[in-house]
């Protein structure tokens, strides 16, 4: 297998038209400039994400006799792993992100406290963004949960994202003089590829049952029909995330783990959070994003102590970022704080399932993830049949990995099977 760590020339990743778009968006249409030379390298040693190959690039650009640098972060289709590439294409992951960055041109500003960043290039096979590390943004360590300051800063950005989208749909409805729904226009892109009745979900239930049997001290770990019961409830949880009539629905990020949230700090205190990686877009009530975020980035002790504070903070930030027309629309839908809190509880089941489904992958270090899940010859079996062997082996060596996977499995059983 050809490893992602192989260095590529810029021209092997971007074509000339895309390079020209980056130059124009960086320096303007009227400025004469050209790339003198460039350097590209993998974003990290291992895989930086499962739905693409990730690179960083530095362009040294001659701008009217002066050399200036453009620092880029690039994500492209993994052309050297056909099994993964086919999976990404069939499920429209890059096309979803292309849609989101298209909408960001209308709903996102470039201010210092923005909740997202615009992309230079976005197509059905590549996304090129500014390298936010140059602005002192960074992600939390993949195994760690967020601290309270990070949680609240990220919650504000999630609320701003949802509010900006609500304002966008409100303006579209007013302009068209009819109710507008992004789902109706882009339904072909926003269908769920794996959180549905499919082999991947059944393999998740098999893994959960094996994790509980191997590591849990709870009596239900010996249930003979544990895997079957989990599979049935997992499918029930999947069915909760959809467009719901007579309430507020928005575009959902649906993948808010620590690698997809970048923080800017001042004296070690987070001051802003930018959301990245929109390949898992869905459409449904906003509470689903918040509950996914809570279960992917916090532990049970934090949720027990501070969950209601996060809900209050989210709703306040969300409401404060709505325009007057959107506030009127929400009033007509009877979407108020009490309604939002009810949706948080309805969304909890899916939030836990999201953590159960993703933790085996995202809590692995990049090198182990590459060795475990990025091999074409084992992709199908690990993805759609049984991934228990490598996950249980790593859980036996890494206590944090084991405990975080085990905790969400046990909470799901205790809430929905007992």
Short mmCIF file of C-alpha atoms in Angstrom, two decimals:
data_model
loop_
_atom_site.label_atom_id
_atom_site.label_comp_id
_atom_site.label_asym_id
_atom_site.label_seq_id
_atom_site.Cartn_x
_atom_site.Cartn_y
_atom_site.Cartn_z
CA UNK A 1 0.00 0.00 0.00
CA UNK A 2 1.24 3.50 -0.84
CA UNK A 3 1.35 5.53 2.36
CA UNK A 4 -0.10 9.01 2.65
CA UNK A 5 3.25 10.17 4.03
CA UNK A 6 4.63 10.24 0.45
CA UNK A 7 5.41 13.84 -0.46
CA UNK A 8 3.66 15.27 -3.50
CA UNK A 9 4.30 18.32 -5.63
CA UNK A 10 1.60 20.99 -5.51
CA UNK A 11 0.75 20.28 -9.15
CA UNK A 12 -0.10 16.68 -8.23
CA UNK A 13 -2.83 17.94 -5.90
CA UNK A 14 -4.09 21.16 -7.52
CA UNK A 15 -4.59 22.04 -11.16
CA UNK A 16 -3.61 25.41 -12.66
CA UNK A 17 -7.15 26.78 -12.54
CA UNK A 18 -7.42 26.03 -8.83
CA UNK A 19 -4.05 27.65 -8.15
CA UNK A 20 -5.20 30.78 -9.96
CA UNK A 21 -8.40 30.89 -7.88
CA UNK A 22 -6.29 30.77 -4.70
CA UNK A 23 -4.08 33.62 -5.94
CA UNK A 24 -7.06 35.79 -6.88
CA UNK A 25 -8.83 35.20 -3.59
CA UNK A 26 -5.61 36.02 -1.72
CA UNK A 27 -4.46 39.12 -3.60
CA UNK A 28 -7.38 40.29 -5.77
CA UNK A 29 -8.20 40.10 -9.47
CA UNK A 30 -6.13 43.11 -10.49
CA UNK A 31 -2.82 42.11 -8.90
CA UNK A 32 -0.16 40.46 -11.08
CA UNK A 33 1.24 37.44 -9.27
CA UNK A 34 2.51 33.93 -9.85
CA UNK A 35 3.76 31.00 -7.77
CA UNK A 36 7.56 31.01 -7.70
CA UNK A 37 7.79 27.69 -5.84
CA UNK A 38 5.88 25.64 -3.30
CA UNK A 39 6.25 22.95 -0.65
CA UNK A 40 3.65 20.35 0.29
CA UNK A 41 3.69 17.77 3.06
CA UNK A 42 1.18 15.47 4.79
CA UNK A 43 -0.78 17.23 7.53
CA UNK A 44 0.53 14.66 10.01
CA UNK A 45 2.34 11.35 10.23
CA UNK A 46 -0.58 8.96 9.82
CA UNK A 47 -4.13 9.82 8.83
CA UNK A 48 -5.62 13.14 9.91
CA UNK A 49 -9.18 12.05 9.12
CA UNK A 50 -11.07 9.14 7.62
CA UNK A 51 -12.90 10.91 4.78
CA UNK A 52 -9.96 12.23 2.79
CA UNK A 53 -6.19 12.67 2.61
CA UNK A 54 -4.90 15.83 4.27
CA UNK A 55 -1.99 18.03 3.27
CA UNK A 56 -0.38 21.34 4.12
CA UNK A 57 1.24 23.57 1.52
CA UNK A 58 3.24 26.78 1.43
CA UNK A 59 3.10 28.83 -1.75
CA UNK A 60 5.87 31.38 -2.29
CA UNK A 61 4.23 33.91 -4.55
CA UNK A 62 5.84 36.70 -6.57
CA UNK A 63 3.47 39.64 -6.10
CA UNK A 64 4.62 42.55 -8.25
CA UNK A 65 8.26 41.94 -7.35
CA UNK A 66 7.67 41.08 -3.69
CA UNK A 67 7.62 37.50 -2.33
CA UNK A 68 4.61 36.63 -0.20
CA UNK A 69 3.53 33.33 1.33
CA UNK A 70 0.17 31.57 1.28
CA UNK A 71 -0.26 28.79 3.84
CA UNK A 72 -2.86 26.19 2.87
CA UNK A 73 -4.63 23.18 4.34
CA UNK A 74 -5.84 20.74 1.68
CA UNK A 75 -8.19 17.78 1.84
CA UNK A 76 -8.68 15.62 -1.23
CA UNK A 77 -10.19 12.32 -2.23
CA UNK A 78 -7.85 9.44 -1.22
CA UNK A 79 -7.02 8.39 -4.76
CA UNK A 80 -4.49 5.80 -3.58
CA UNK A 81 -7.07 3.82 -1.58
CA UNK A 82 -9.87 2.86 -3.96
CA UNK A 83 -12.06 1.22 -1.30
CA UNK A 84 -12.08 4.38 0.83
CA UNK A 85 -12.38 6.64 -2.22
CA UNK A 86 -15.40 4.72 -3.53
CA UNK A 87 -17.07 4.86 -0.12
CA UNK A 88 -16.56 8.64 0.06
CA UNK A 89 -17.90 9.18 -3.45
CA UNK A 90 -20.95 6.96 -3.08
CA UNK A 91 -21.95 8.77 0.11
CA UNK A 92 -21.38 12.32 -1.20
CA UNK A 93 -19.03 13.40 1.59
CA UNK A 94 -17.09 15.91 -0.52
CA UNK A 95 -20.28 17.07 -2.25
CA UNK A 96 -21.82 17.87 1.14
CA UNK A 97 -18.81 19.92 2.13
CA UNK A 98 -18.88 21.64 -1.26
CA UNK A 99 -22.48 22.64 -0.51
CA UNK A 100 -21.59 24.03 2.93
CA UNK A 101 -18.70 26.14 1.66
CA UNK A 102 -20.93 27.45 -1.10
CA UNK A 103 -23.45 28.57 1.54
CA UNK A 104 -20.69 30.05 3.68
CA UNK A 105 -20.05 32.59 0.92
CA UNK A 106 -23.45 34.03 1.91
CA UNK A 107 -23.76 33.37 5.63
CA UNK A 108 -20.21 33.60 7.05
CA UNK A 109 -18.14 36.73 7.60
CA UNK A 110 -14.35 36.98 7.95
CA UNK A 111 -14.27 38.69 11.33
CA UNK A 112 -11.94 37.70 14.19
CA UNK A 113 -14.75 35.90 16.06
CA UNK A 114 -16.14 33.94 13.12
CA UNK A 115 -17.55 30.45 13.68
CA UNK A 116 -16.17 29.10 10.40
CA UNK A 117 -13.69 29.97 7.68
CA UNK A 118 -14.32 30.27 3.96
CA UNK A 119 -12.51 27.95 1.59
CA UNK A 120 -10.41 28.99 -1.41
CA UNK A 121 -11.47 25.98 -3.48
CA UNK A 122 -14.28 23.48 -2.88
CA UNK A 123 -15.27 20.75 -5.34
CA UNK A 124 -16.53 17.17 -5.26
CA UNK A 125 -12.99 15.91 -4.74
CA UNK A 126 -10.94 18.61 -2.96
CA UNK A 127 -11.24 21.39 -0.37
CA UNK A 128 -8.53 24.04 0.06
CA UNK A 129 -8.62 26.31 3.12
CA UNK A 130 -6.29 28.75 4.83
CA UNK A 131 -4.01 27.00 7.31
CA UNK A 132 -5.56 28.25 10.54
CA UNK A 133 -2.53 27.29 12.60
CA UNK A 134 -0.93 30.47 11.21
CA UNK A 135 -3.64 32.41 13.08
CA UNK A 136 -2.72 30.48 16.25
CA UNK A 137 -5.68 28.09 16.05
CA UNK A 138 -5.22 24.54 17.32
CA UNK A 139 -7.25 21.42 18.05
CA UNK A 140 -7.46 19.63 21.37
CA UNK A 141 -5.48 16.39 21.72
CA UNK A 142 -7.58 13.62 20.13
CA UNK A 143 -7.89 11.46 23.30
CA UNK A 144 -8.79 14.30 25.65
CA UNK A 145 -12.14 15.84 26.44
CA UNK A 146 -12.62 19.62 26.36
CA UNK A 147 -12.23 21.73 29.48
CA UNK A 148 -15.17 23.97 30.55
CA UNK A 149 -13.76 27.09 28.88
CA UNK A 150 -13.39 25.23 25.59
CA UNK A 151 -16.88 23.76 25.87
CA UNK A 152 -18.55 27.15 26.24
CA UNK A 153 -16.50 28.83 23.51
CA UNK A 154 -17.32 25.99 21.10
CA UNK A 155 -20.98 26.06 22.14
CA UNK A 156 -21.15 29.72 21.16
CA UNK A 157 -19.78 28.92 17.70
CA UNK A 158 -22.27 26.09 17.24
CA UNK A 159 -25.09 28.46 18.20
CA UNK A 160 -23.79 31.09 15.76
CA UNK A 161 -23.61 28.50 12.98
CA UNK A 162 -27.21 27.43 13.55
CA UNK A 163 -28.47 31.01 13.85
CA UNK A 164 -26.71 32.08 10.64
CA UNK A 165 -28.38 29.23 8.81
CA UNK A 166 -31.80 30.07 10.25
CA UNK A 167 -31.35 33.67 9.08
CA UNK A 168 -30.34 32.37 5.64
CA UNK A 169 -33.46 30.21 5.24
CA UNK A 170 -35.64 33.04 6.52
CA UNK A 171 -34.23 35.43 3.90
CA UNK A 172 -34.63 32.81 1.18
CA UNK A 173 -38.28 32.30 2.17
CA UNK A 174 -38.95 36.03 2.11
CA UNK A 175 -37.22 36.44 -1.25
CA UNK A 176 -39.12 33.54 -2.83
CA UNK A 177 -42.36 34.47 -1.05
CA UNK A 178 -42.80 30.86 0.02
CA UNK A 179 -41.40 28.54 2.65
CA UNK A 180 -37.86 27.51 1.69
CA UNK A 181 -36.13 24.33 2.87
CA UNK A 182 -32.52 23.46 2.09
CA UNK A 183 -33.41 19.79 2.47
CA UNK A 184 -35.94 19.99 -0.35
CA UNK A 185 -33.33 21.50 -2.65
CA UNK A 186 -30.45 19.23 -1.66
CA UNK A 187 -32.18 16.07 -0.48
CA UNK A 188 -29.99 13.98 -2.80
CA UNK A 189 -26.90 15.05 -0.82
CA UNK A 190 -28.21 15.03 2.74
CA UNK A 191 -29.29 11.42 3.11
CA UNK A 192 -27.50 9.47 5.85
CA UNK A 193 -24.93 6.94 4.57
CA UNK A 194 -24.04 4.98 7.71
CA UNK A 195 -26.31 5.94 10.62
CA UNK A 196 -29.12 3.86 9.14
CA UNK A 197 -30.07 0.20 8.68
CA UNK A 198 -26.82 -0.91 7.06
CA UNK A 199 -23.87 -3.29 7.65
CA UNK A 200 -21.82 -0.54 9.32
CA UNK A 201 -24.44 -0.10 12.05
CA UNK A 202 -24.73 -3.85 12.63
CA UNK A 203 -20.94 -4.04 12.96
CA UNK A 204 -21.13 -1.21 15.52
CA UNK A 205 -23.61 -3.26 17.59
CA UNK A 206 -21.34 -6.30 17.37
CA UNK A 207 -18.38 -4.25 18.59
CA UNK A 208 -20.38 -2.73 21.46
CA UNK A 209 -21.51 -6.16 22.63
CA UNK A 210 -17.93 -7.43 22.52
CA UNK A 211 -16.60 -4.37 24.37
CA UNK A 212 -19.17 -4.88 27.12
CA UNK A 213 -18.51 -8.63 27.36
CA UNK A 214 -14.75 -8.07 27.53
CA UNK A 215 -14.40 -5.03 29.78
CA UNK A 216 -17.66 -4.21 31.58
CA UNK A 217 -18.46 -5.38 35.09
CA UNK A 218 -22.21 -4.91 34.57
CA UNK A 219 -24.44 -8.01 34.68
CA UNK A 220 -25.96 -7.32 31.26
CA UNK A 221 -22.59 -8.00 29.62
CA UNK A 222 -23.60 -11.70 29.66
CA UNK A 223 -26.96 -11.27 27.93
CA UNK A 224 -27.08 -13.81 25.11
CA UNK A 225 -29.08 -11.45 22.89
CA UNK A 226 -27.12 -8.29 23.76
CA UNK A 227 -25.89 -7.68 20.21
CA UNK A 228 -29.38 -8.08 18.77
CA UNK A 229 -30.92 -5.75 21.36
CA UNK A 230 -28.25 -3.12 20.69
CA UNK A 231 -28.69 -3.32 16.91
CA UNK A 232 -32.44 -2.78 17.28
CA UNK A 233 -32.00 0.22 19.59
CA UNK A 234 -29.21 1.69 17.45
CA UNK A 235 -31.54 1.70 14.47
CA UNK A 236 -34.21 3.36 16.61
CA UNK A 237 -31.70 6.06 17.56
CA UNK A 238 -30.79 6.60 13.90
CA UNK A 239 -34.43 7.15 13.02
CA UNK A 240 -34.68 10.08 15.45
CA UNK A 241 -32.34 12.26 13.36
CA UNK A 242 -34.38 13.57 10.45
CA UNK A 243 -36.38 16.61 9.43
CA UNK A 244 -39.21 16.98 11.92
CA UNK A 245 -42.37 18.78 10.88
CA UNK A 246 -43.75 21.80 12.72
CA UNK A 247 -40.47 22.69 14.44
CA UNK A 248 -37.15 24.30 13.60
CA UNK A 249 -34.75 22.35 11.37
CA UNK A 250 -31.27 23.48 10.31
CA UNK A 251 -28.22 22.15 8.54
CA UNK A 252 -26.32 20.13 11.15
CA UNK A 253 -22.57 19.62 11.29
CA UNK A 254 -23.15 16.20 12.92
CA UNK A 255 -19.45 15.46 13.44
CA UNK A 256 -18.39 17.80 16.21
CA UNK A 257 -15.43 15.98 17.74
CA UNK A 258 -12.20 17.63 18.87
CA UNK A 259 -10.43 17.43 15.48
CA UNK A 260 -13.25 19.40 13.88
CA UNK A 261 -13.12 22.33 16.31
CA UNK A 262 -10.12 24.67 16.29
CA UNK A 263 -9.53 27.04 19.21
CA UNK A 264 -7.72 30.35 19.37
CA UNK A 265 -6.14 31.22 22.72
CA UNK A 266 -5.06 34.28 24.64
CA UNK A 267 -2.85 33.51 27.65
CA UNK A 268 -3.96 29.86 27.42
CA UNK A 269 -7.64 30.83 27.59
CA UNK A 270 -9.76 30.01 24.50
CA UNK A 271 -11.23 33.12 22.91
CA UNK A 272 -12.83 31.72 19.76
CA UNK A 273 -13.67 28.40 18.10
CA UNK A 274 -13.89 27.69 14.37
CA UNK A 275 -15.86 24.69 13.11
CA UNK A 276 -14.28 22.74 10.26
CA UNK A 277 -14.98 19.60 8.20
CA UNK A 278 -18.60 19.63 7.02
CA UNK A 279 -18.64 16.29 5.21
CA UNK A 280 -21.31 14.77 7.46
CA UNK A 281 -24.02 17.40 6.99
CA UNK A 282 -27.56 16.43 7.98
CA UNK A 283 -30.81 18.34 8.35
CA UNK A 284 -32.85 18.32 11.55
CA UNK A 285 -33.50 20.09 14.87
CA UNK A 286 -30.45 22.02 16.19
CA UNK A 287 -30.38 20.06 19.46
CA UNK A 288 -28.95 17.05 17.62
CA UNK A 289 -25.72 18.94 16.92
CA UNK A 290 -25.44 20.06 20.52
CA UNK A 291 -25.96 16.55 21.91
CA UNK A 292 -23.48 15.04 19.45
CA UNK A 293 -20.98 17.70 20.53
CA UNK A 294 -21.58 16.96 24.22
CA UNK A 295 -21.05 13.23 23.90
CA UNK A 296 -18.07 13.45 21.55
CA UNK A 297 -16.13 16.06 23.55
CA UNK A 298 -17.10 15.80 27.25
CA UNK A 299 -17.21 13.10 29.89
CA UNK A 300 -20.12 11.95 32.02
CA UNK A 301 -18.98 13.90 35.10
CA UNK A 302 -18.98 17.17 33.16
CA UNK A 303 -22.36 16.44 31.62
CA UNK A 304 -23.83 15.61 35.01
CA UNK A 305 -22.52 18.82 36.57
CA UNK A 306 -22.73 21.37 33.74
CA UNK A 307 -25.04 20.10 30.99
CA UNK A 308 -27.90 22.45 31.86
CA UNK A 309 -25.47 25.41 31.89
CA UNK A 310 -24.34 24.52 28.37
CA UNK A 311 -27.96 24.30 27.19
CA UNK A 312 -28.75 27.72 28.69
CA UNK A 313 -25.63 29.26 27.17
CA UNK A 314 -26.33 27.77 23.74
CA UNK A 315 -29.91 28.99 23.61
CA UNK A 316 -28.97 32.50 24.70
CA UNK A 317 -26.20 32.75 22.07
CA UNK A 318 -28.48 31.26 19.41
CA UNK A 319 -31.33 33.66 20.12
CA UNK A 320 -29.01 36.69 20.27
CA UNK A 321 -27.71 35.93 16.77
CA UNK A 322 -31.12 35.70 15.11
CA UNK A 323 -32.45 38.58 13.06
CA UNK A 324 -35.94 39.94 13.77
CA UNK A 325 -37.56 38.08 10.88
CA UNK A 326 -36.13 34.79 12.09
CA UNK A 327 -37.32 35.45 15.64
CA UNK A 328 -40.81 36.00 14.24
CA UNK A 329 -40.61 32.74 12.26
CA UNK A 330 -39.52 30.80 15.36
CA UNK A 331 -42.37 32.30 17.36
CA UNK A 332 -44.81 31.05 14.73
CA UNK A 333 -43.24 27.58 15.08
CA UNK A 334 -43.55 27.78 18.90
CA UNK A 335 -39.81 27.12 19.03
CA UNK A 336 -38.79 28.58 22.38
CA UNK A 337 -36.35 27.58 25.11
CA UNK A 338 -38.67 24.98 26.64
CA UNK A 339 -39.15 23.41 23.22
CA UNK A 340 -35.40 23.43 22.62
CA UNK A 341 -34.75 21.68 25.95
CA UNK A 342 -37.30 19.00 25.05
CA UNK A 343 -35.44 18.44 21.79
CA UNK A 344 -32.14 18.07 23.67
CA UNK A 345 -33.57 15.10 25.54
CA UNK A 346 -35.02 13.63 22.34
CA UNK A 347 -31.63 14.01 20.66
CA UNK A 348 -29.65 12.38 23.49
CA UNK A 349 -30.12 8.85 22.16
CA UNK A 350 -28.54 9.77 18.84
CA UNK A 351 -25.80 11.77 20.56
CA UNK A 352 -24.70 8.71 22.54
CA UNK A 353 -24.90 6.51 19.45
CA UNK A 354 -22.70 8.93 17.50
CA UNK A 355 -20.01 8.57 20.17
CA UNK A 356 -20.40 4.79 20.18
CA UNK A 357 -20.02 4.69 16.41
CA UNK A 358 -17.10 7.09 16.07
CA UNK A 359 -14.95 6.60 19.17
CA UNK A 360 -13.35 3.37 17.91
CA UNK A 361 -11.93 5.40 15.01
CA UNK A 362 -11.38 8.94 16.23
CA UNK A 363 -9.77 8.07 19.57
CA UNK A 364 -6.95 6.22 17.84
CA UNK A 365 -3.65 7.99 17.31
CA UNK A 366 -3.07 8.82 13.61
CA UNK A 367 -0.43 6.13 13.02
CA UNK A 368 -2.49 3.37 14.63
CA UNK A 369 -5.58 4.58 12.77
CA UNK A 370 -3.68 4.35 9.50
CA UNK A 371 -2.43 0.84 10.22
CA UNK A 372 -5.85 -0.31 11.45
CA UNK A 373 -8.44 1.27 9.20
CA UNK A 374 -6.64 2.55 6.09
CA UNK A 375 -5.74 -0.74 4.44
CA UNK A 376 -7.67 -1.47 1.23
CA UNK A 377 -7.49 -5.22 1.86
CA UNK A 378 -9.23 -4.98 5.27
CA UNK A 379 -11.40 -1.89 4.75
CA UNK A 380 -14.58 -3.81 3.95
CA UNK A 381 -14.27 -6.35 6.77
CA UNK A 382 -13.41 -3.76 9.45
CA UNK A 383 -16.04 -1.35 8.23
CA UNK A 384 -19.03 -3.56 7.49
CA UNK A 385 -18.44 -6.93 9.18
CA UNK A 386 -16.52 -6.87 12.47
CA UNK A 387 -13.97 -4.38 13.77
CA UNK A 388 -13.84 -5.95 17.24
CA UNK A 389 -10.40 -7.52 17.04
CA UNK A 390 -8.31 -4.36 16.45
CA UNK A 391 -10.48 -2.21 18.73
CA UNK A 392 -10.39 -4.65 21.65
CA UNK A 393 -6.64 -5.09 21.19
CA UNK A 394 -6.05 -1.34 21.39
CA UNK A 395 -8.46 -1.01 24.33
CA UNK A 396 -6.36 -3.56 26.16
CA UNK A 397 -3.30 -1.33 25.76
CA UNK A 398 -4.81 2.18 26.20
CA UNK A 399 -6.88 2.81 29.31
CA UNK A 400 -8.37 6.11 28.11
CA UNK A 401 -9.39 4.58 24.78
CA UNK A 402 -11.00 1.63 26.57
CA UNK A 403 -12.81 3.73 29.17
CA UNK A 404 -14.24 6.31 26.78
CA UNK A 405 -15.57 3.59 24.47
CA UNK A 406 -16.92 1.60 27.39
CA UNK A 407 -18.59 4.55 29.14
CA UNK A 408 -20.85 5.49 26.21
CA UNK A 409 -21.80 1.84 25.61
CA UNK A 410 -22.76 1.42 29.25
CA UNK A 411 -24.73 4.68 29.33
CA UNK A 412 -26.66 3.65 26.23
CA UNK A 413 -27.62 0.30 27.74
CA UNK A 414 -28.54 1.82 31.09
CA UNK A 415 -30.73 4.52 29.49
CA UNK A 416 -32.39 2.56 26.71
CA UNK A 417 -32.18 -1.19 27.40
CA UNK A 418 -32.69 -1.55 31.17
#
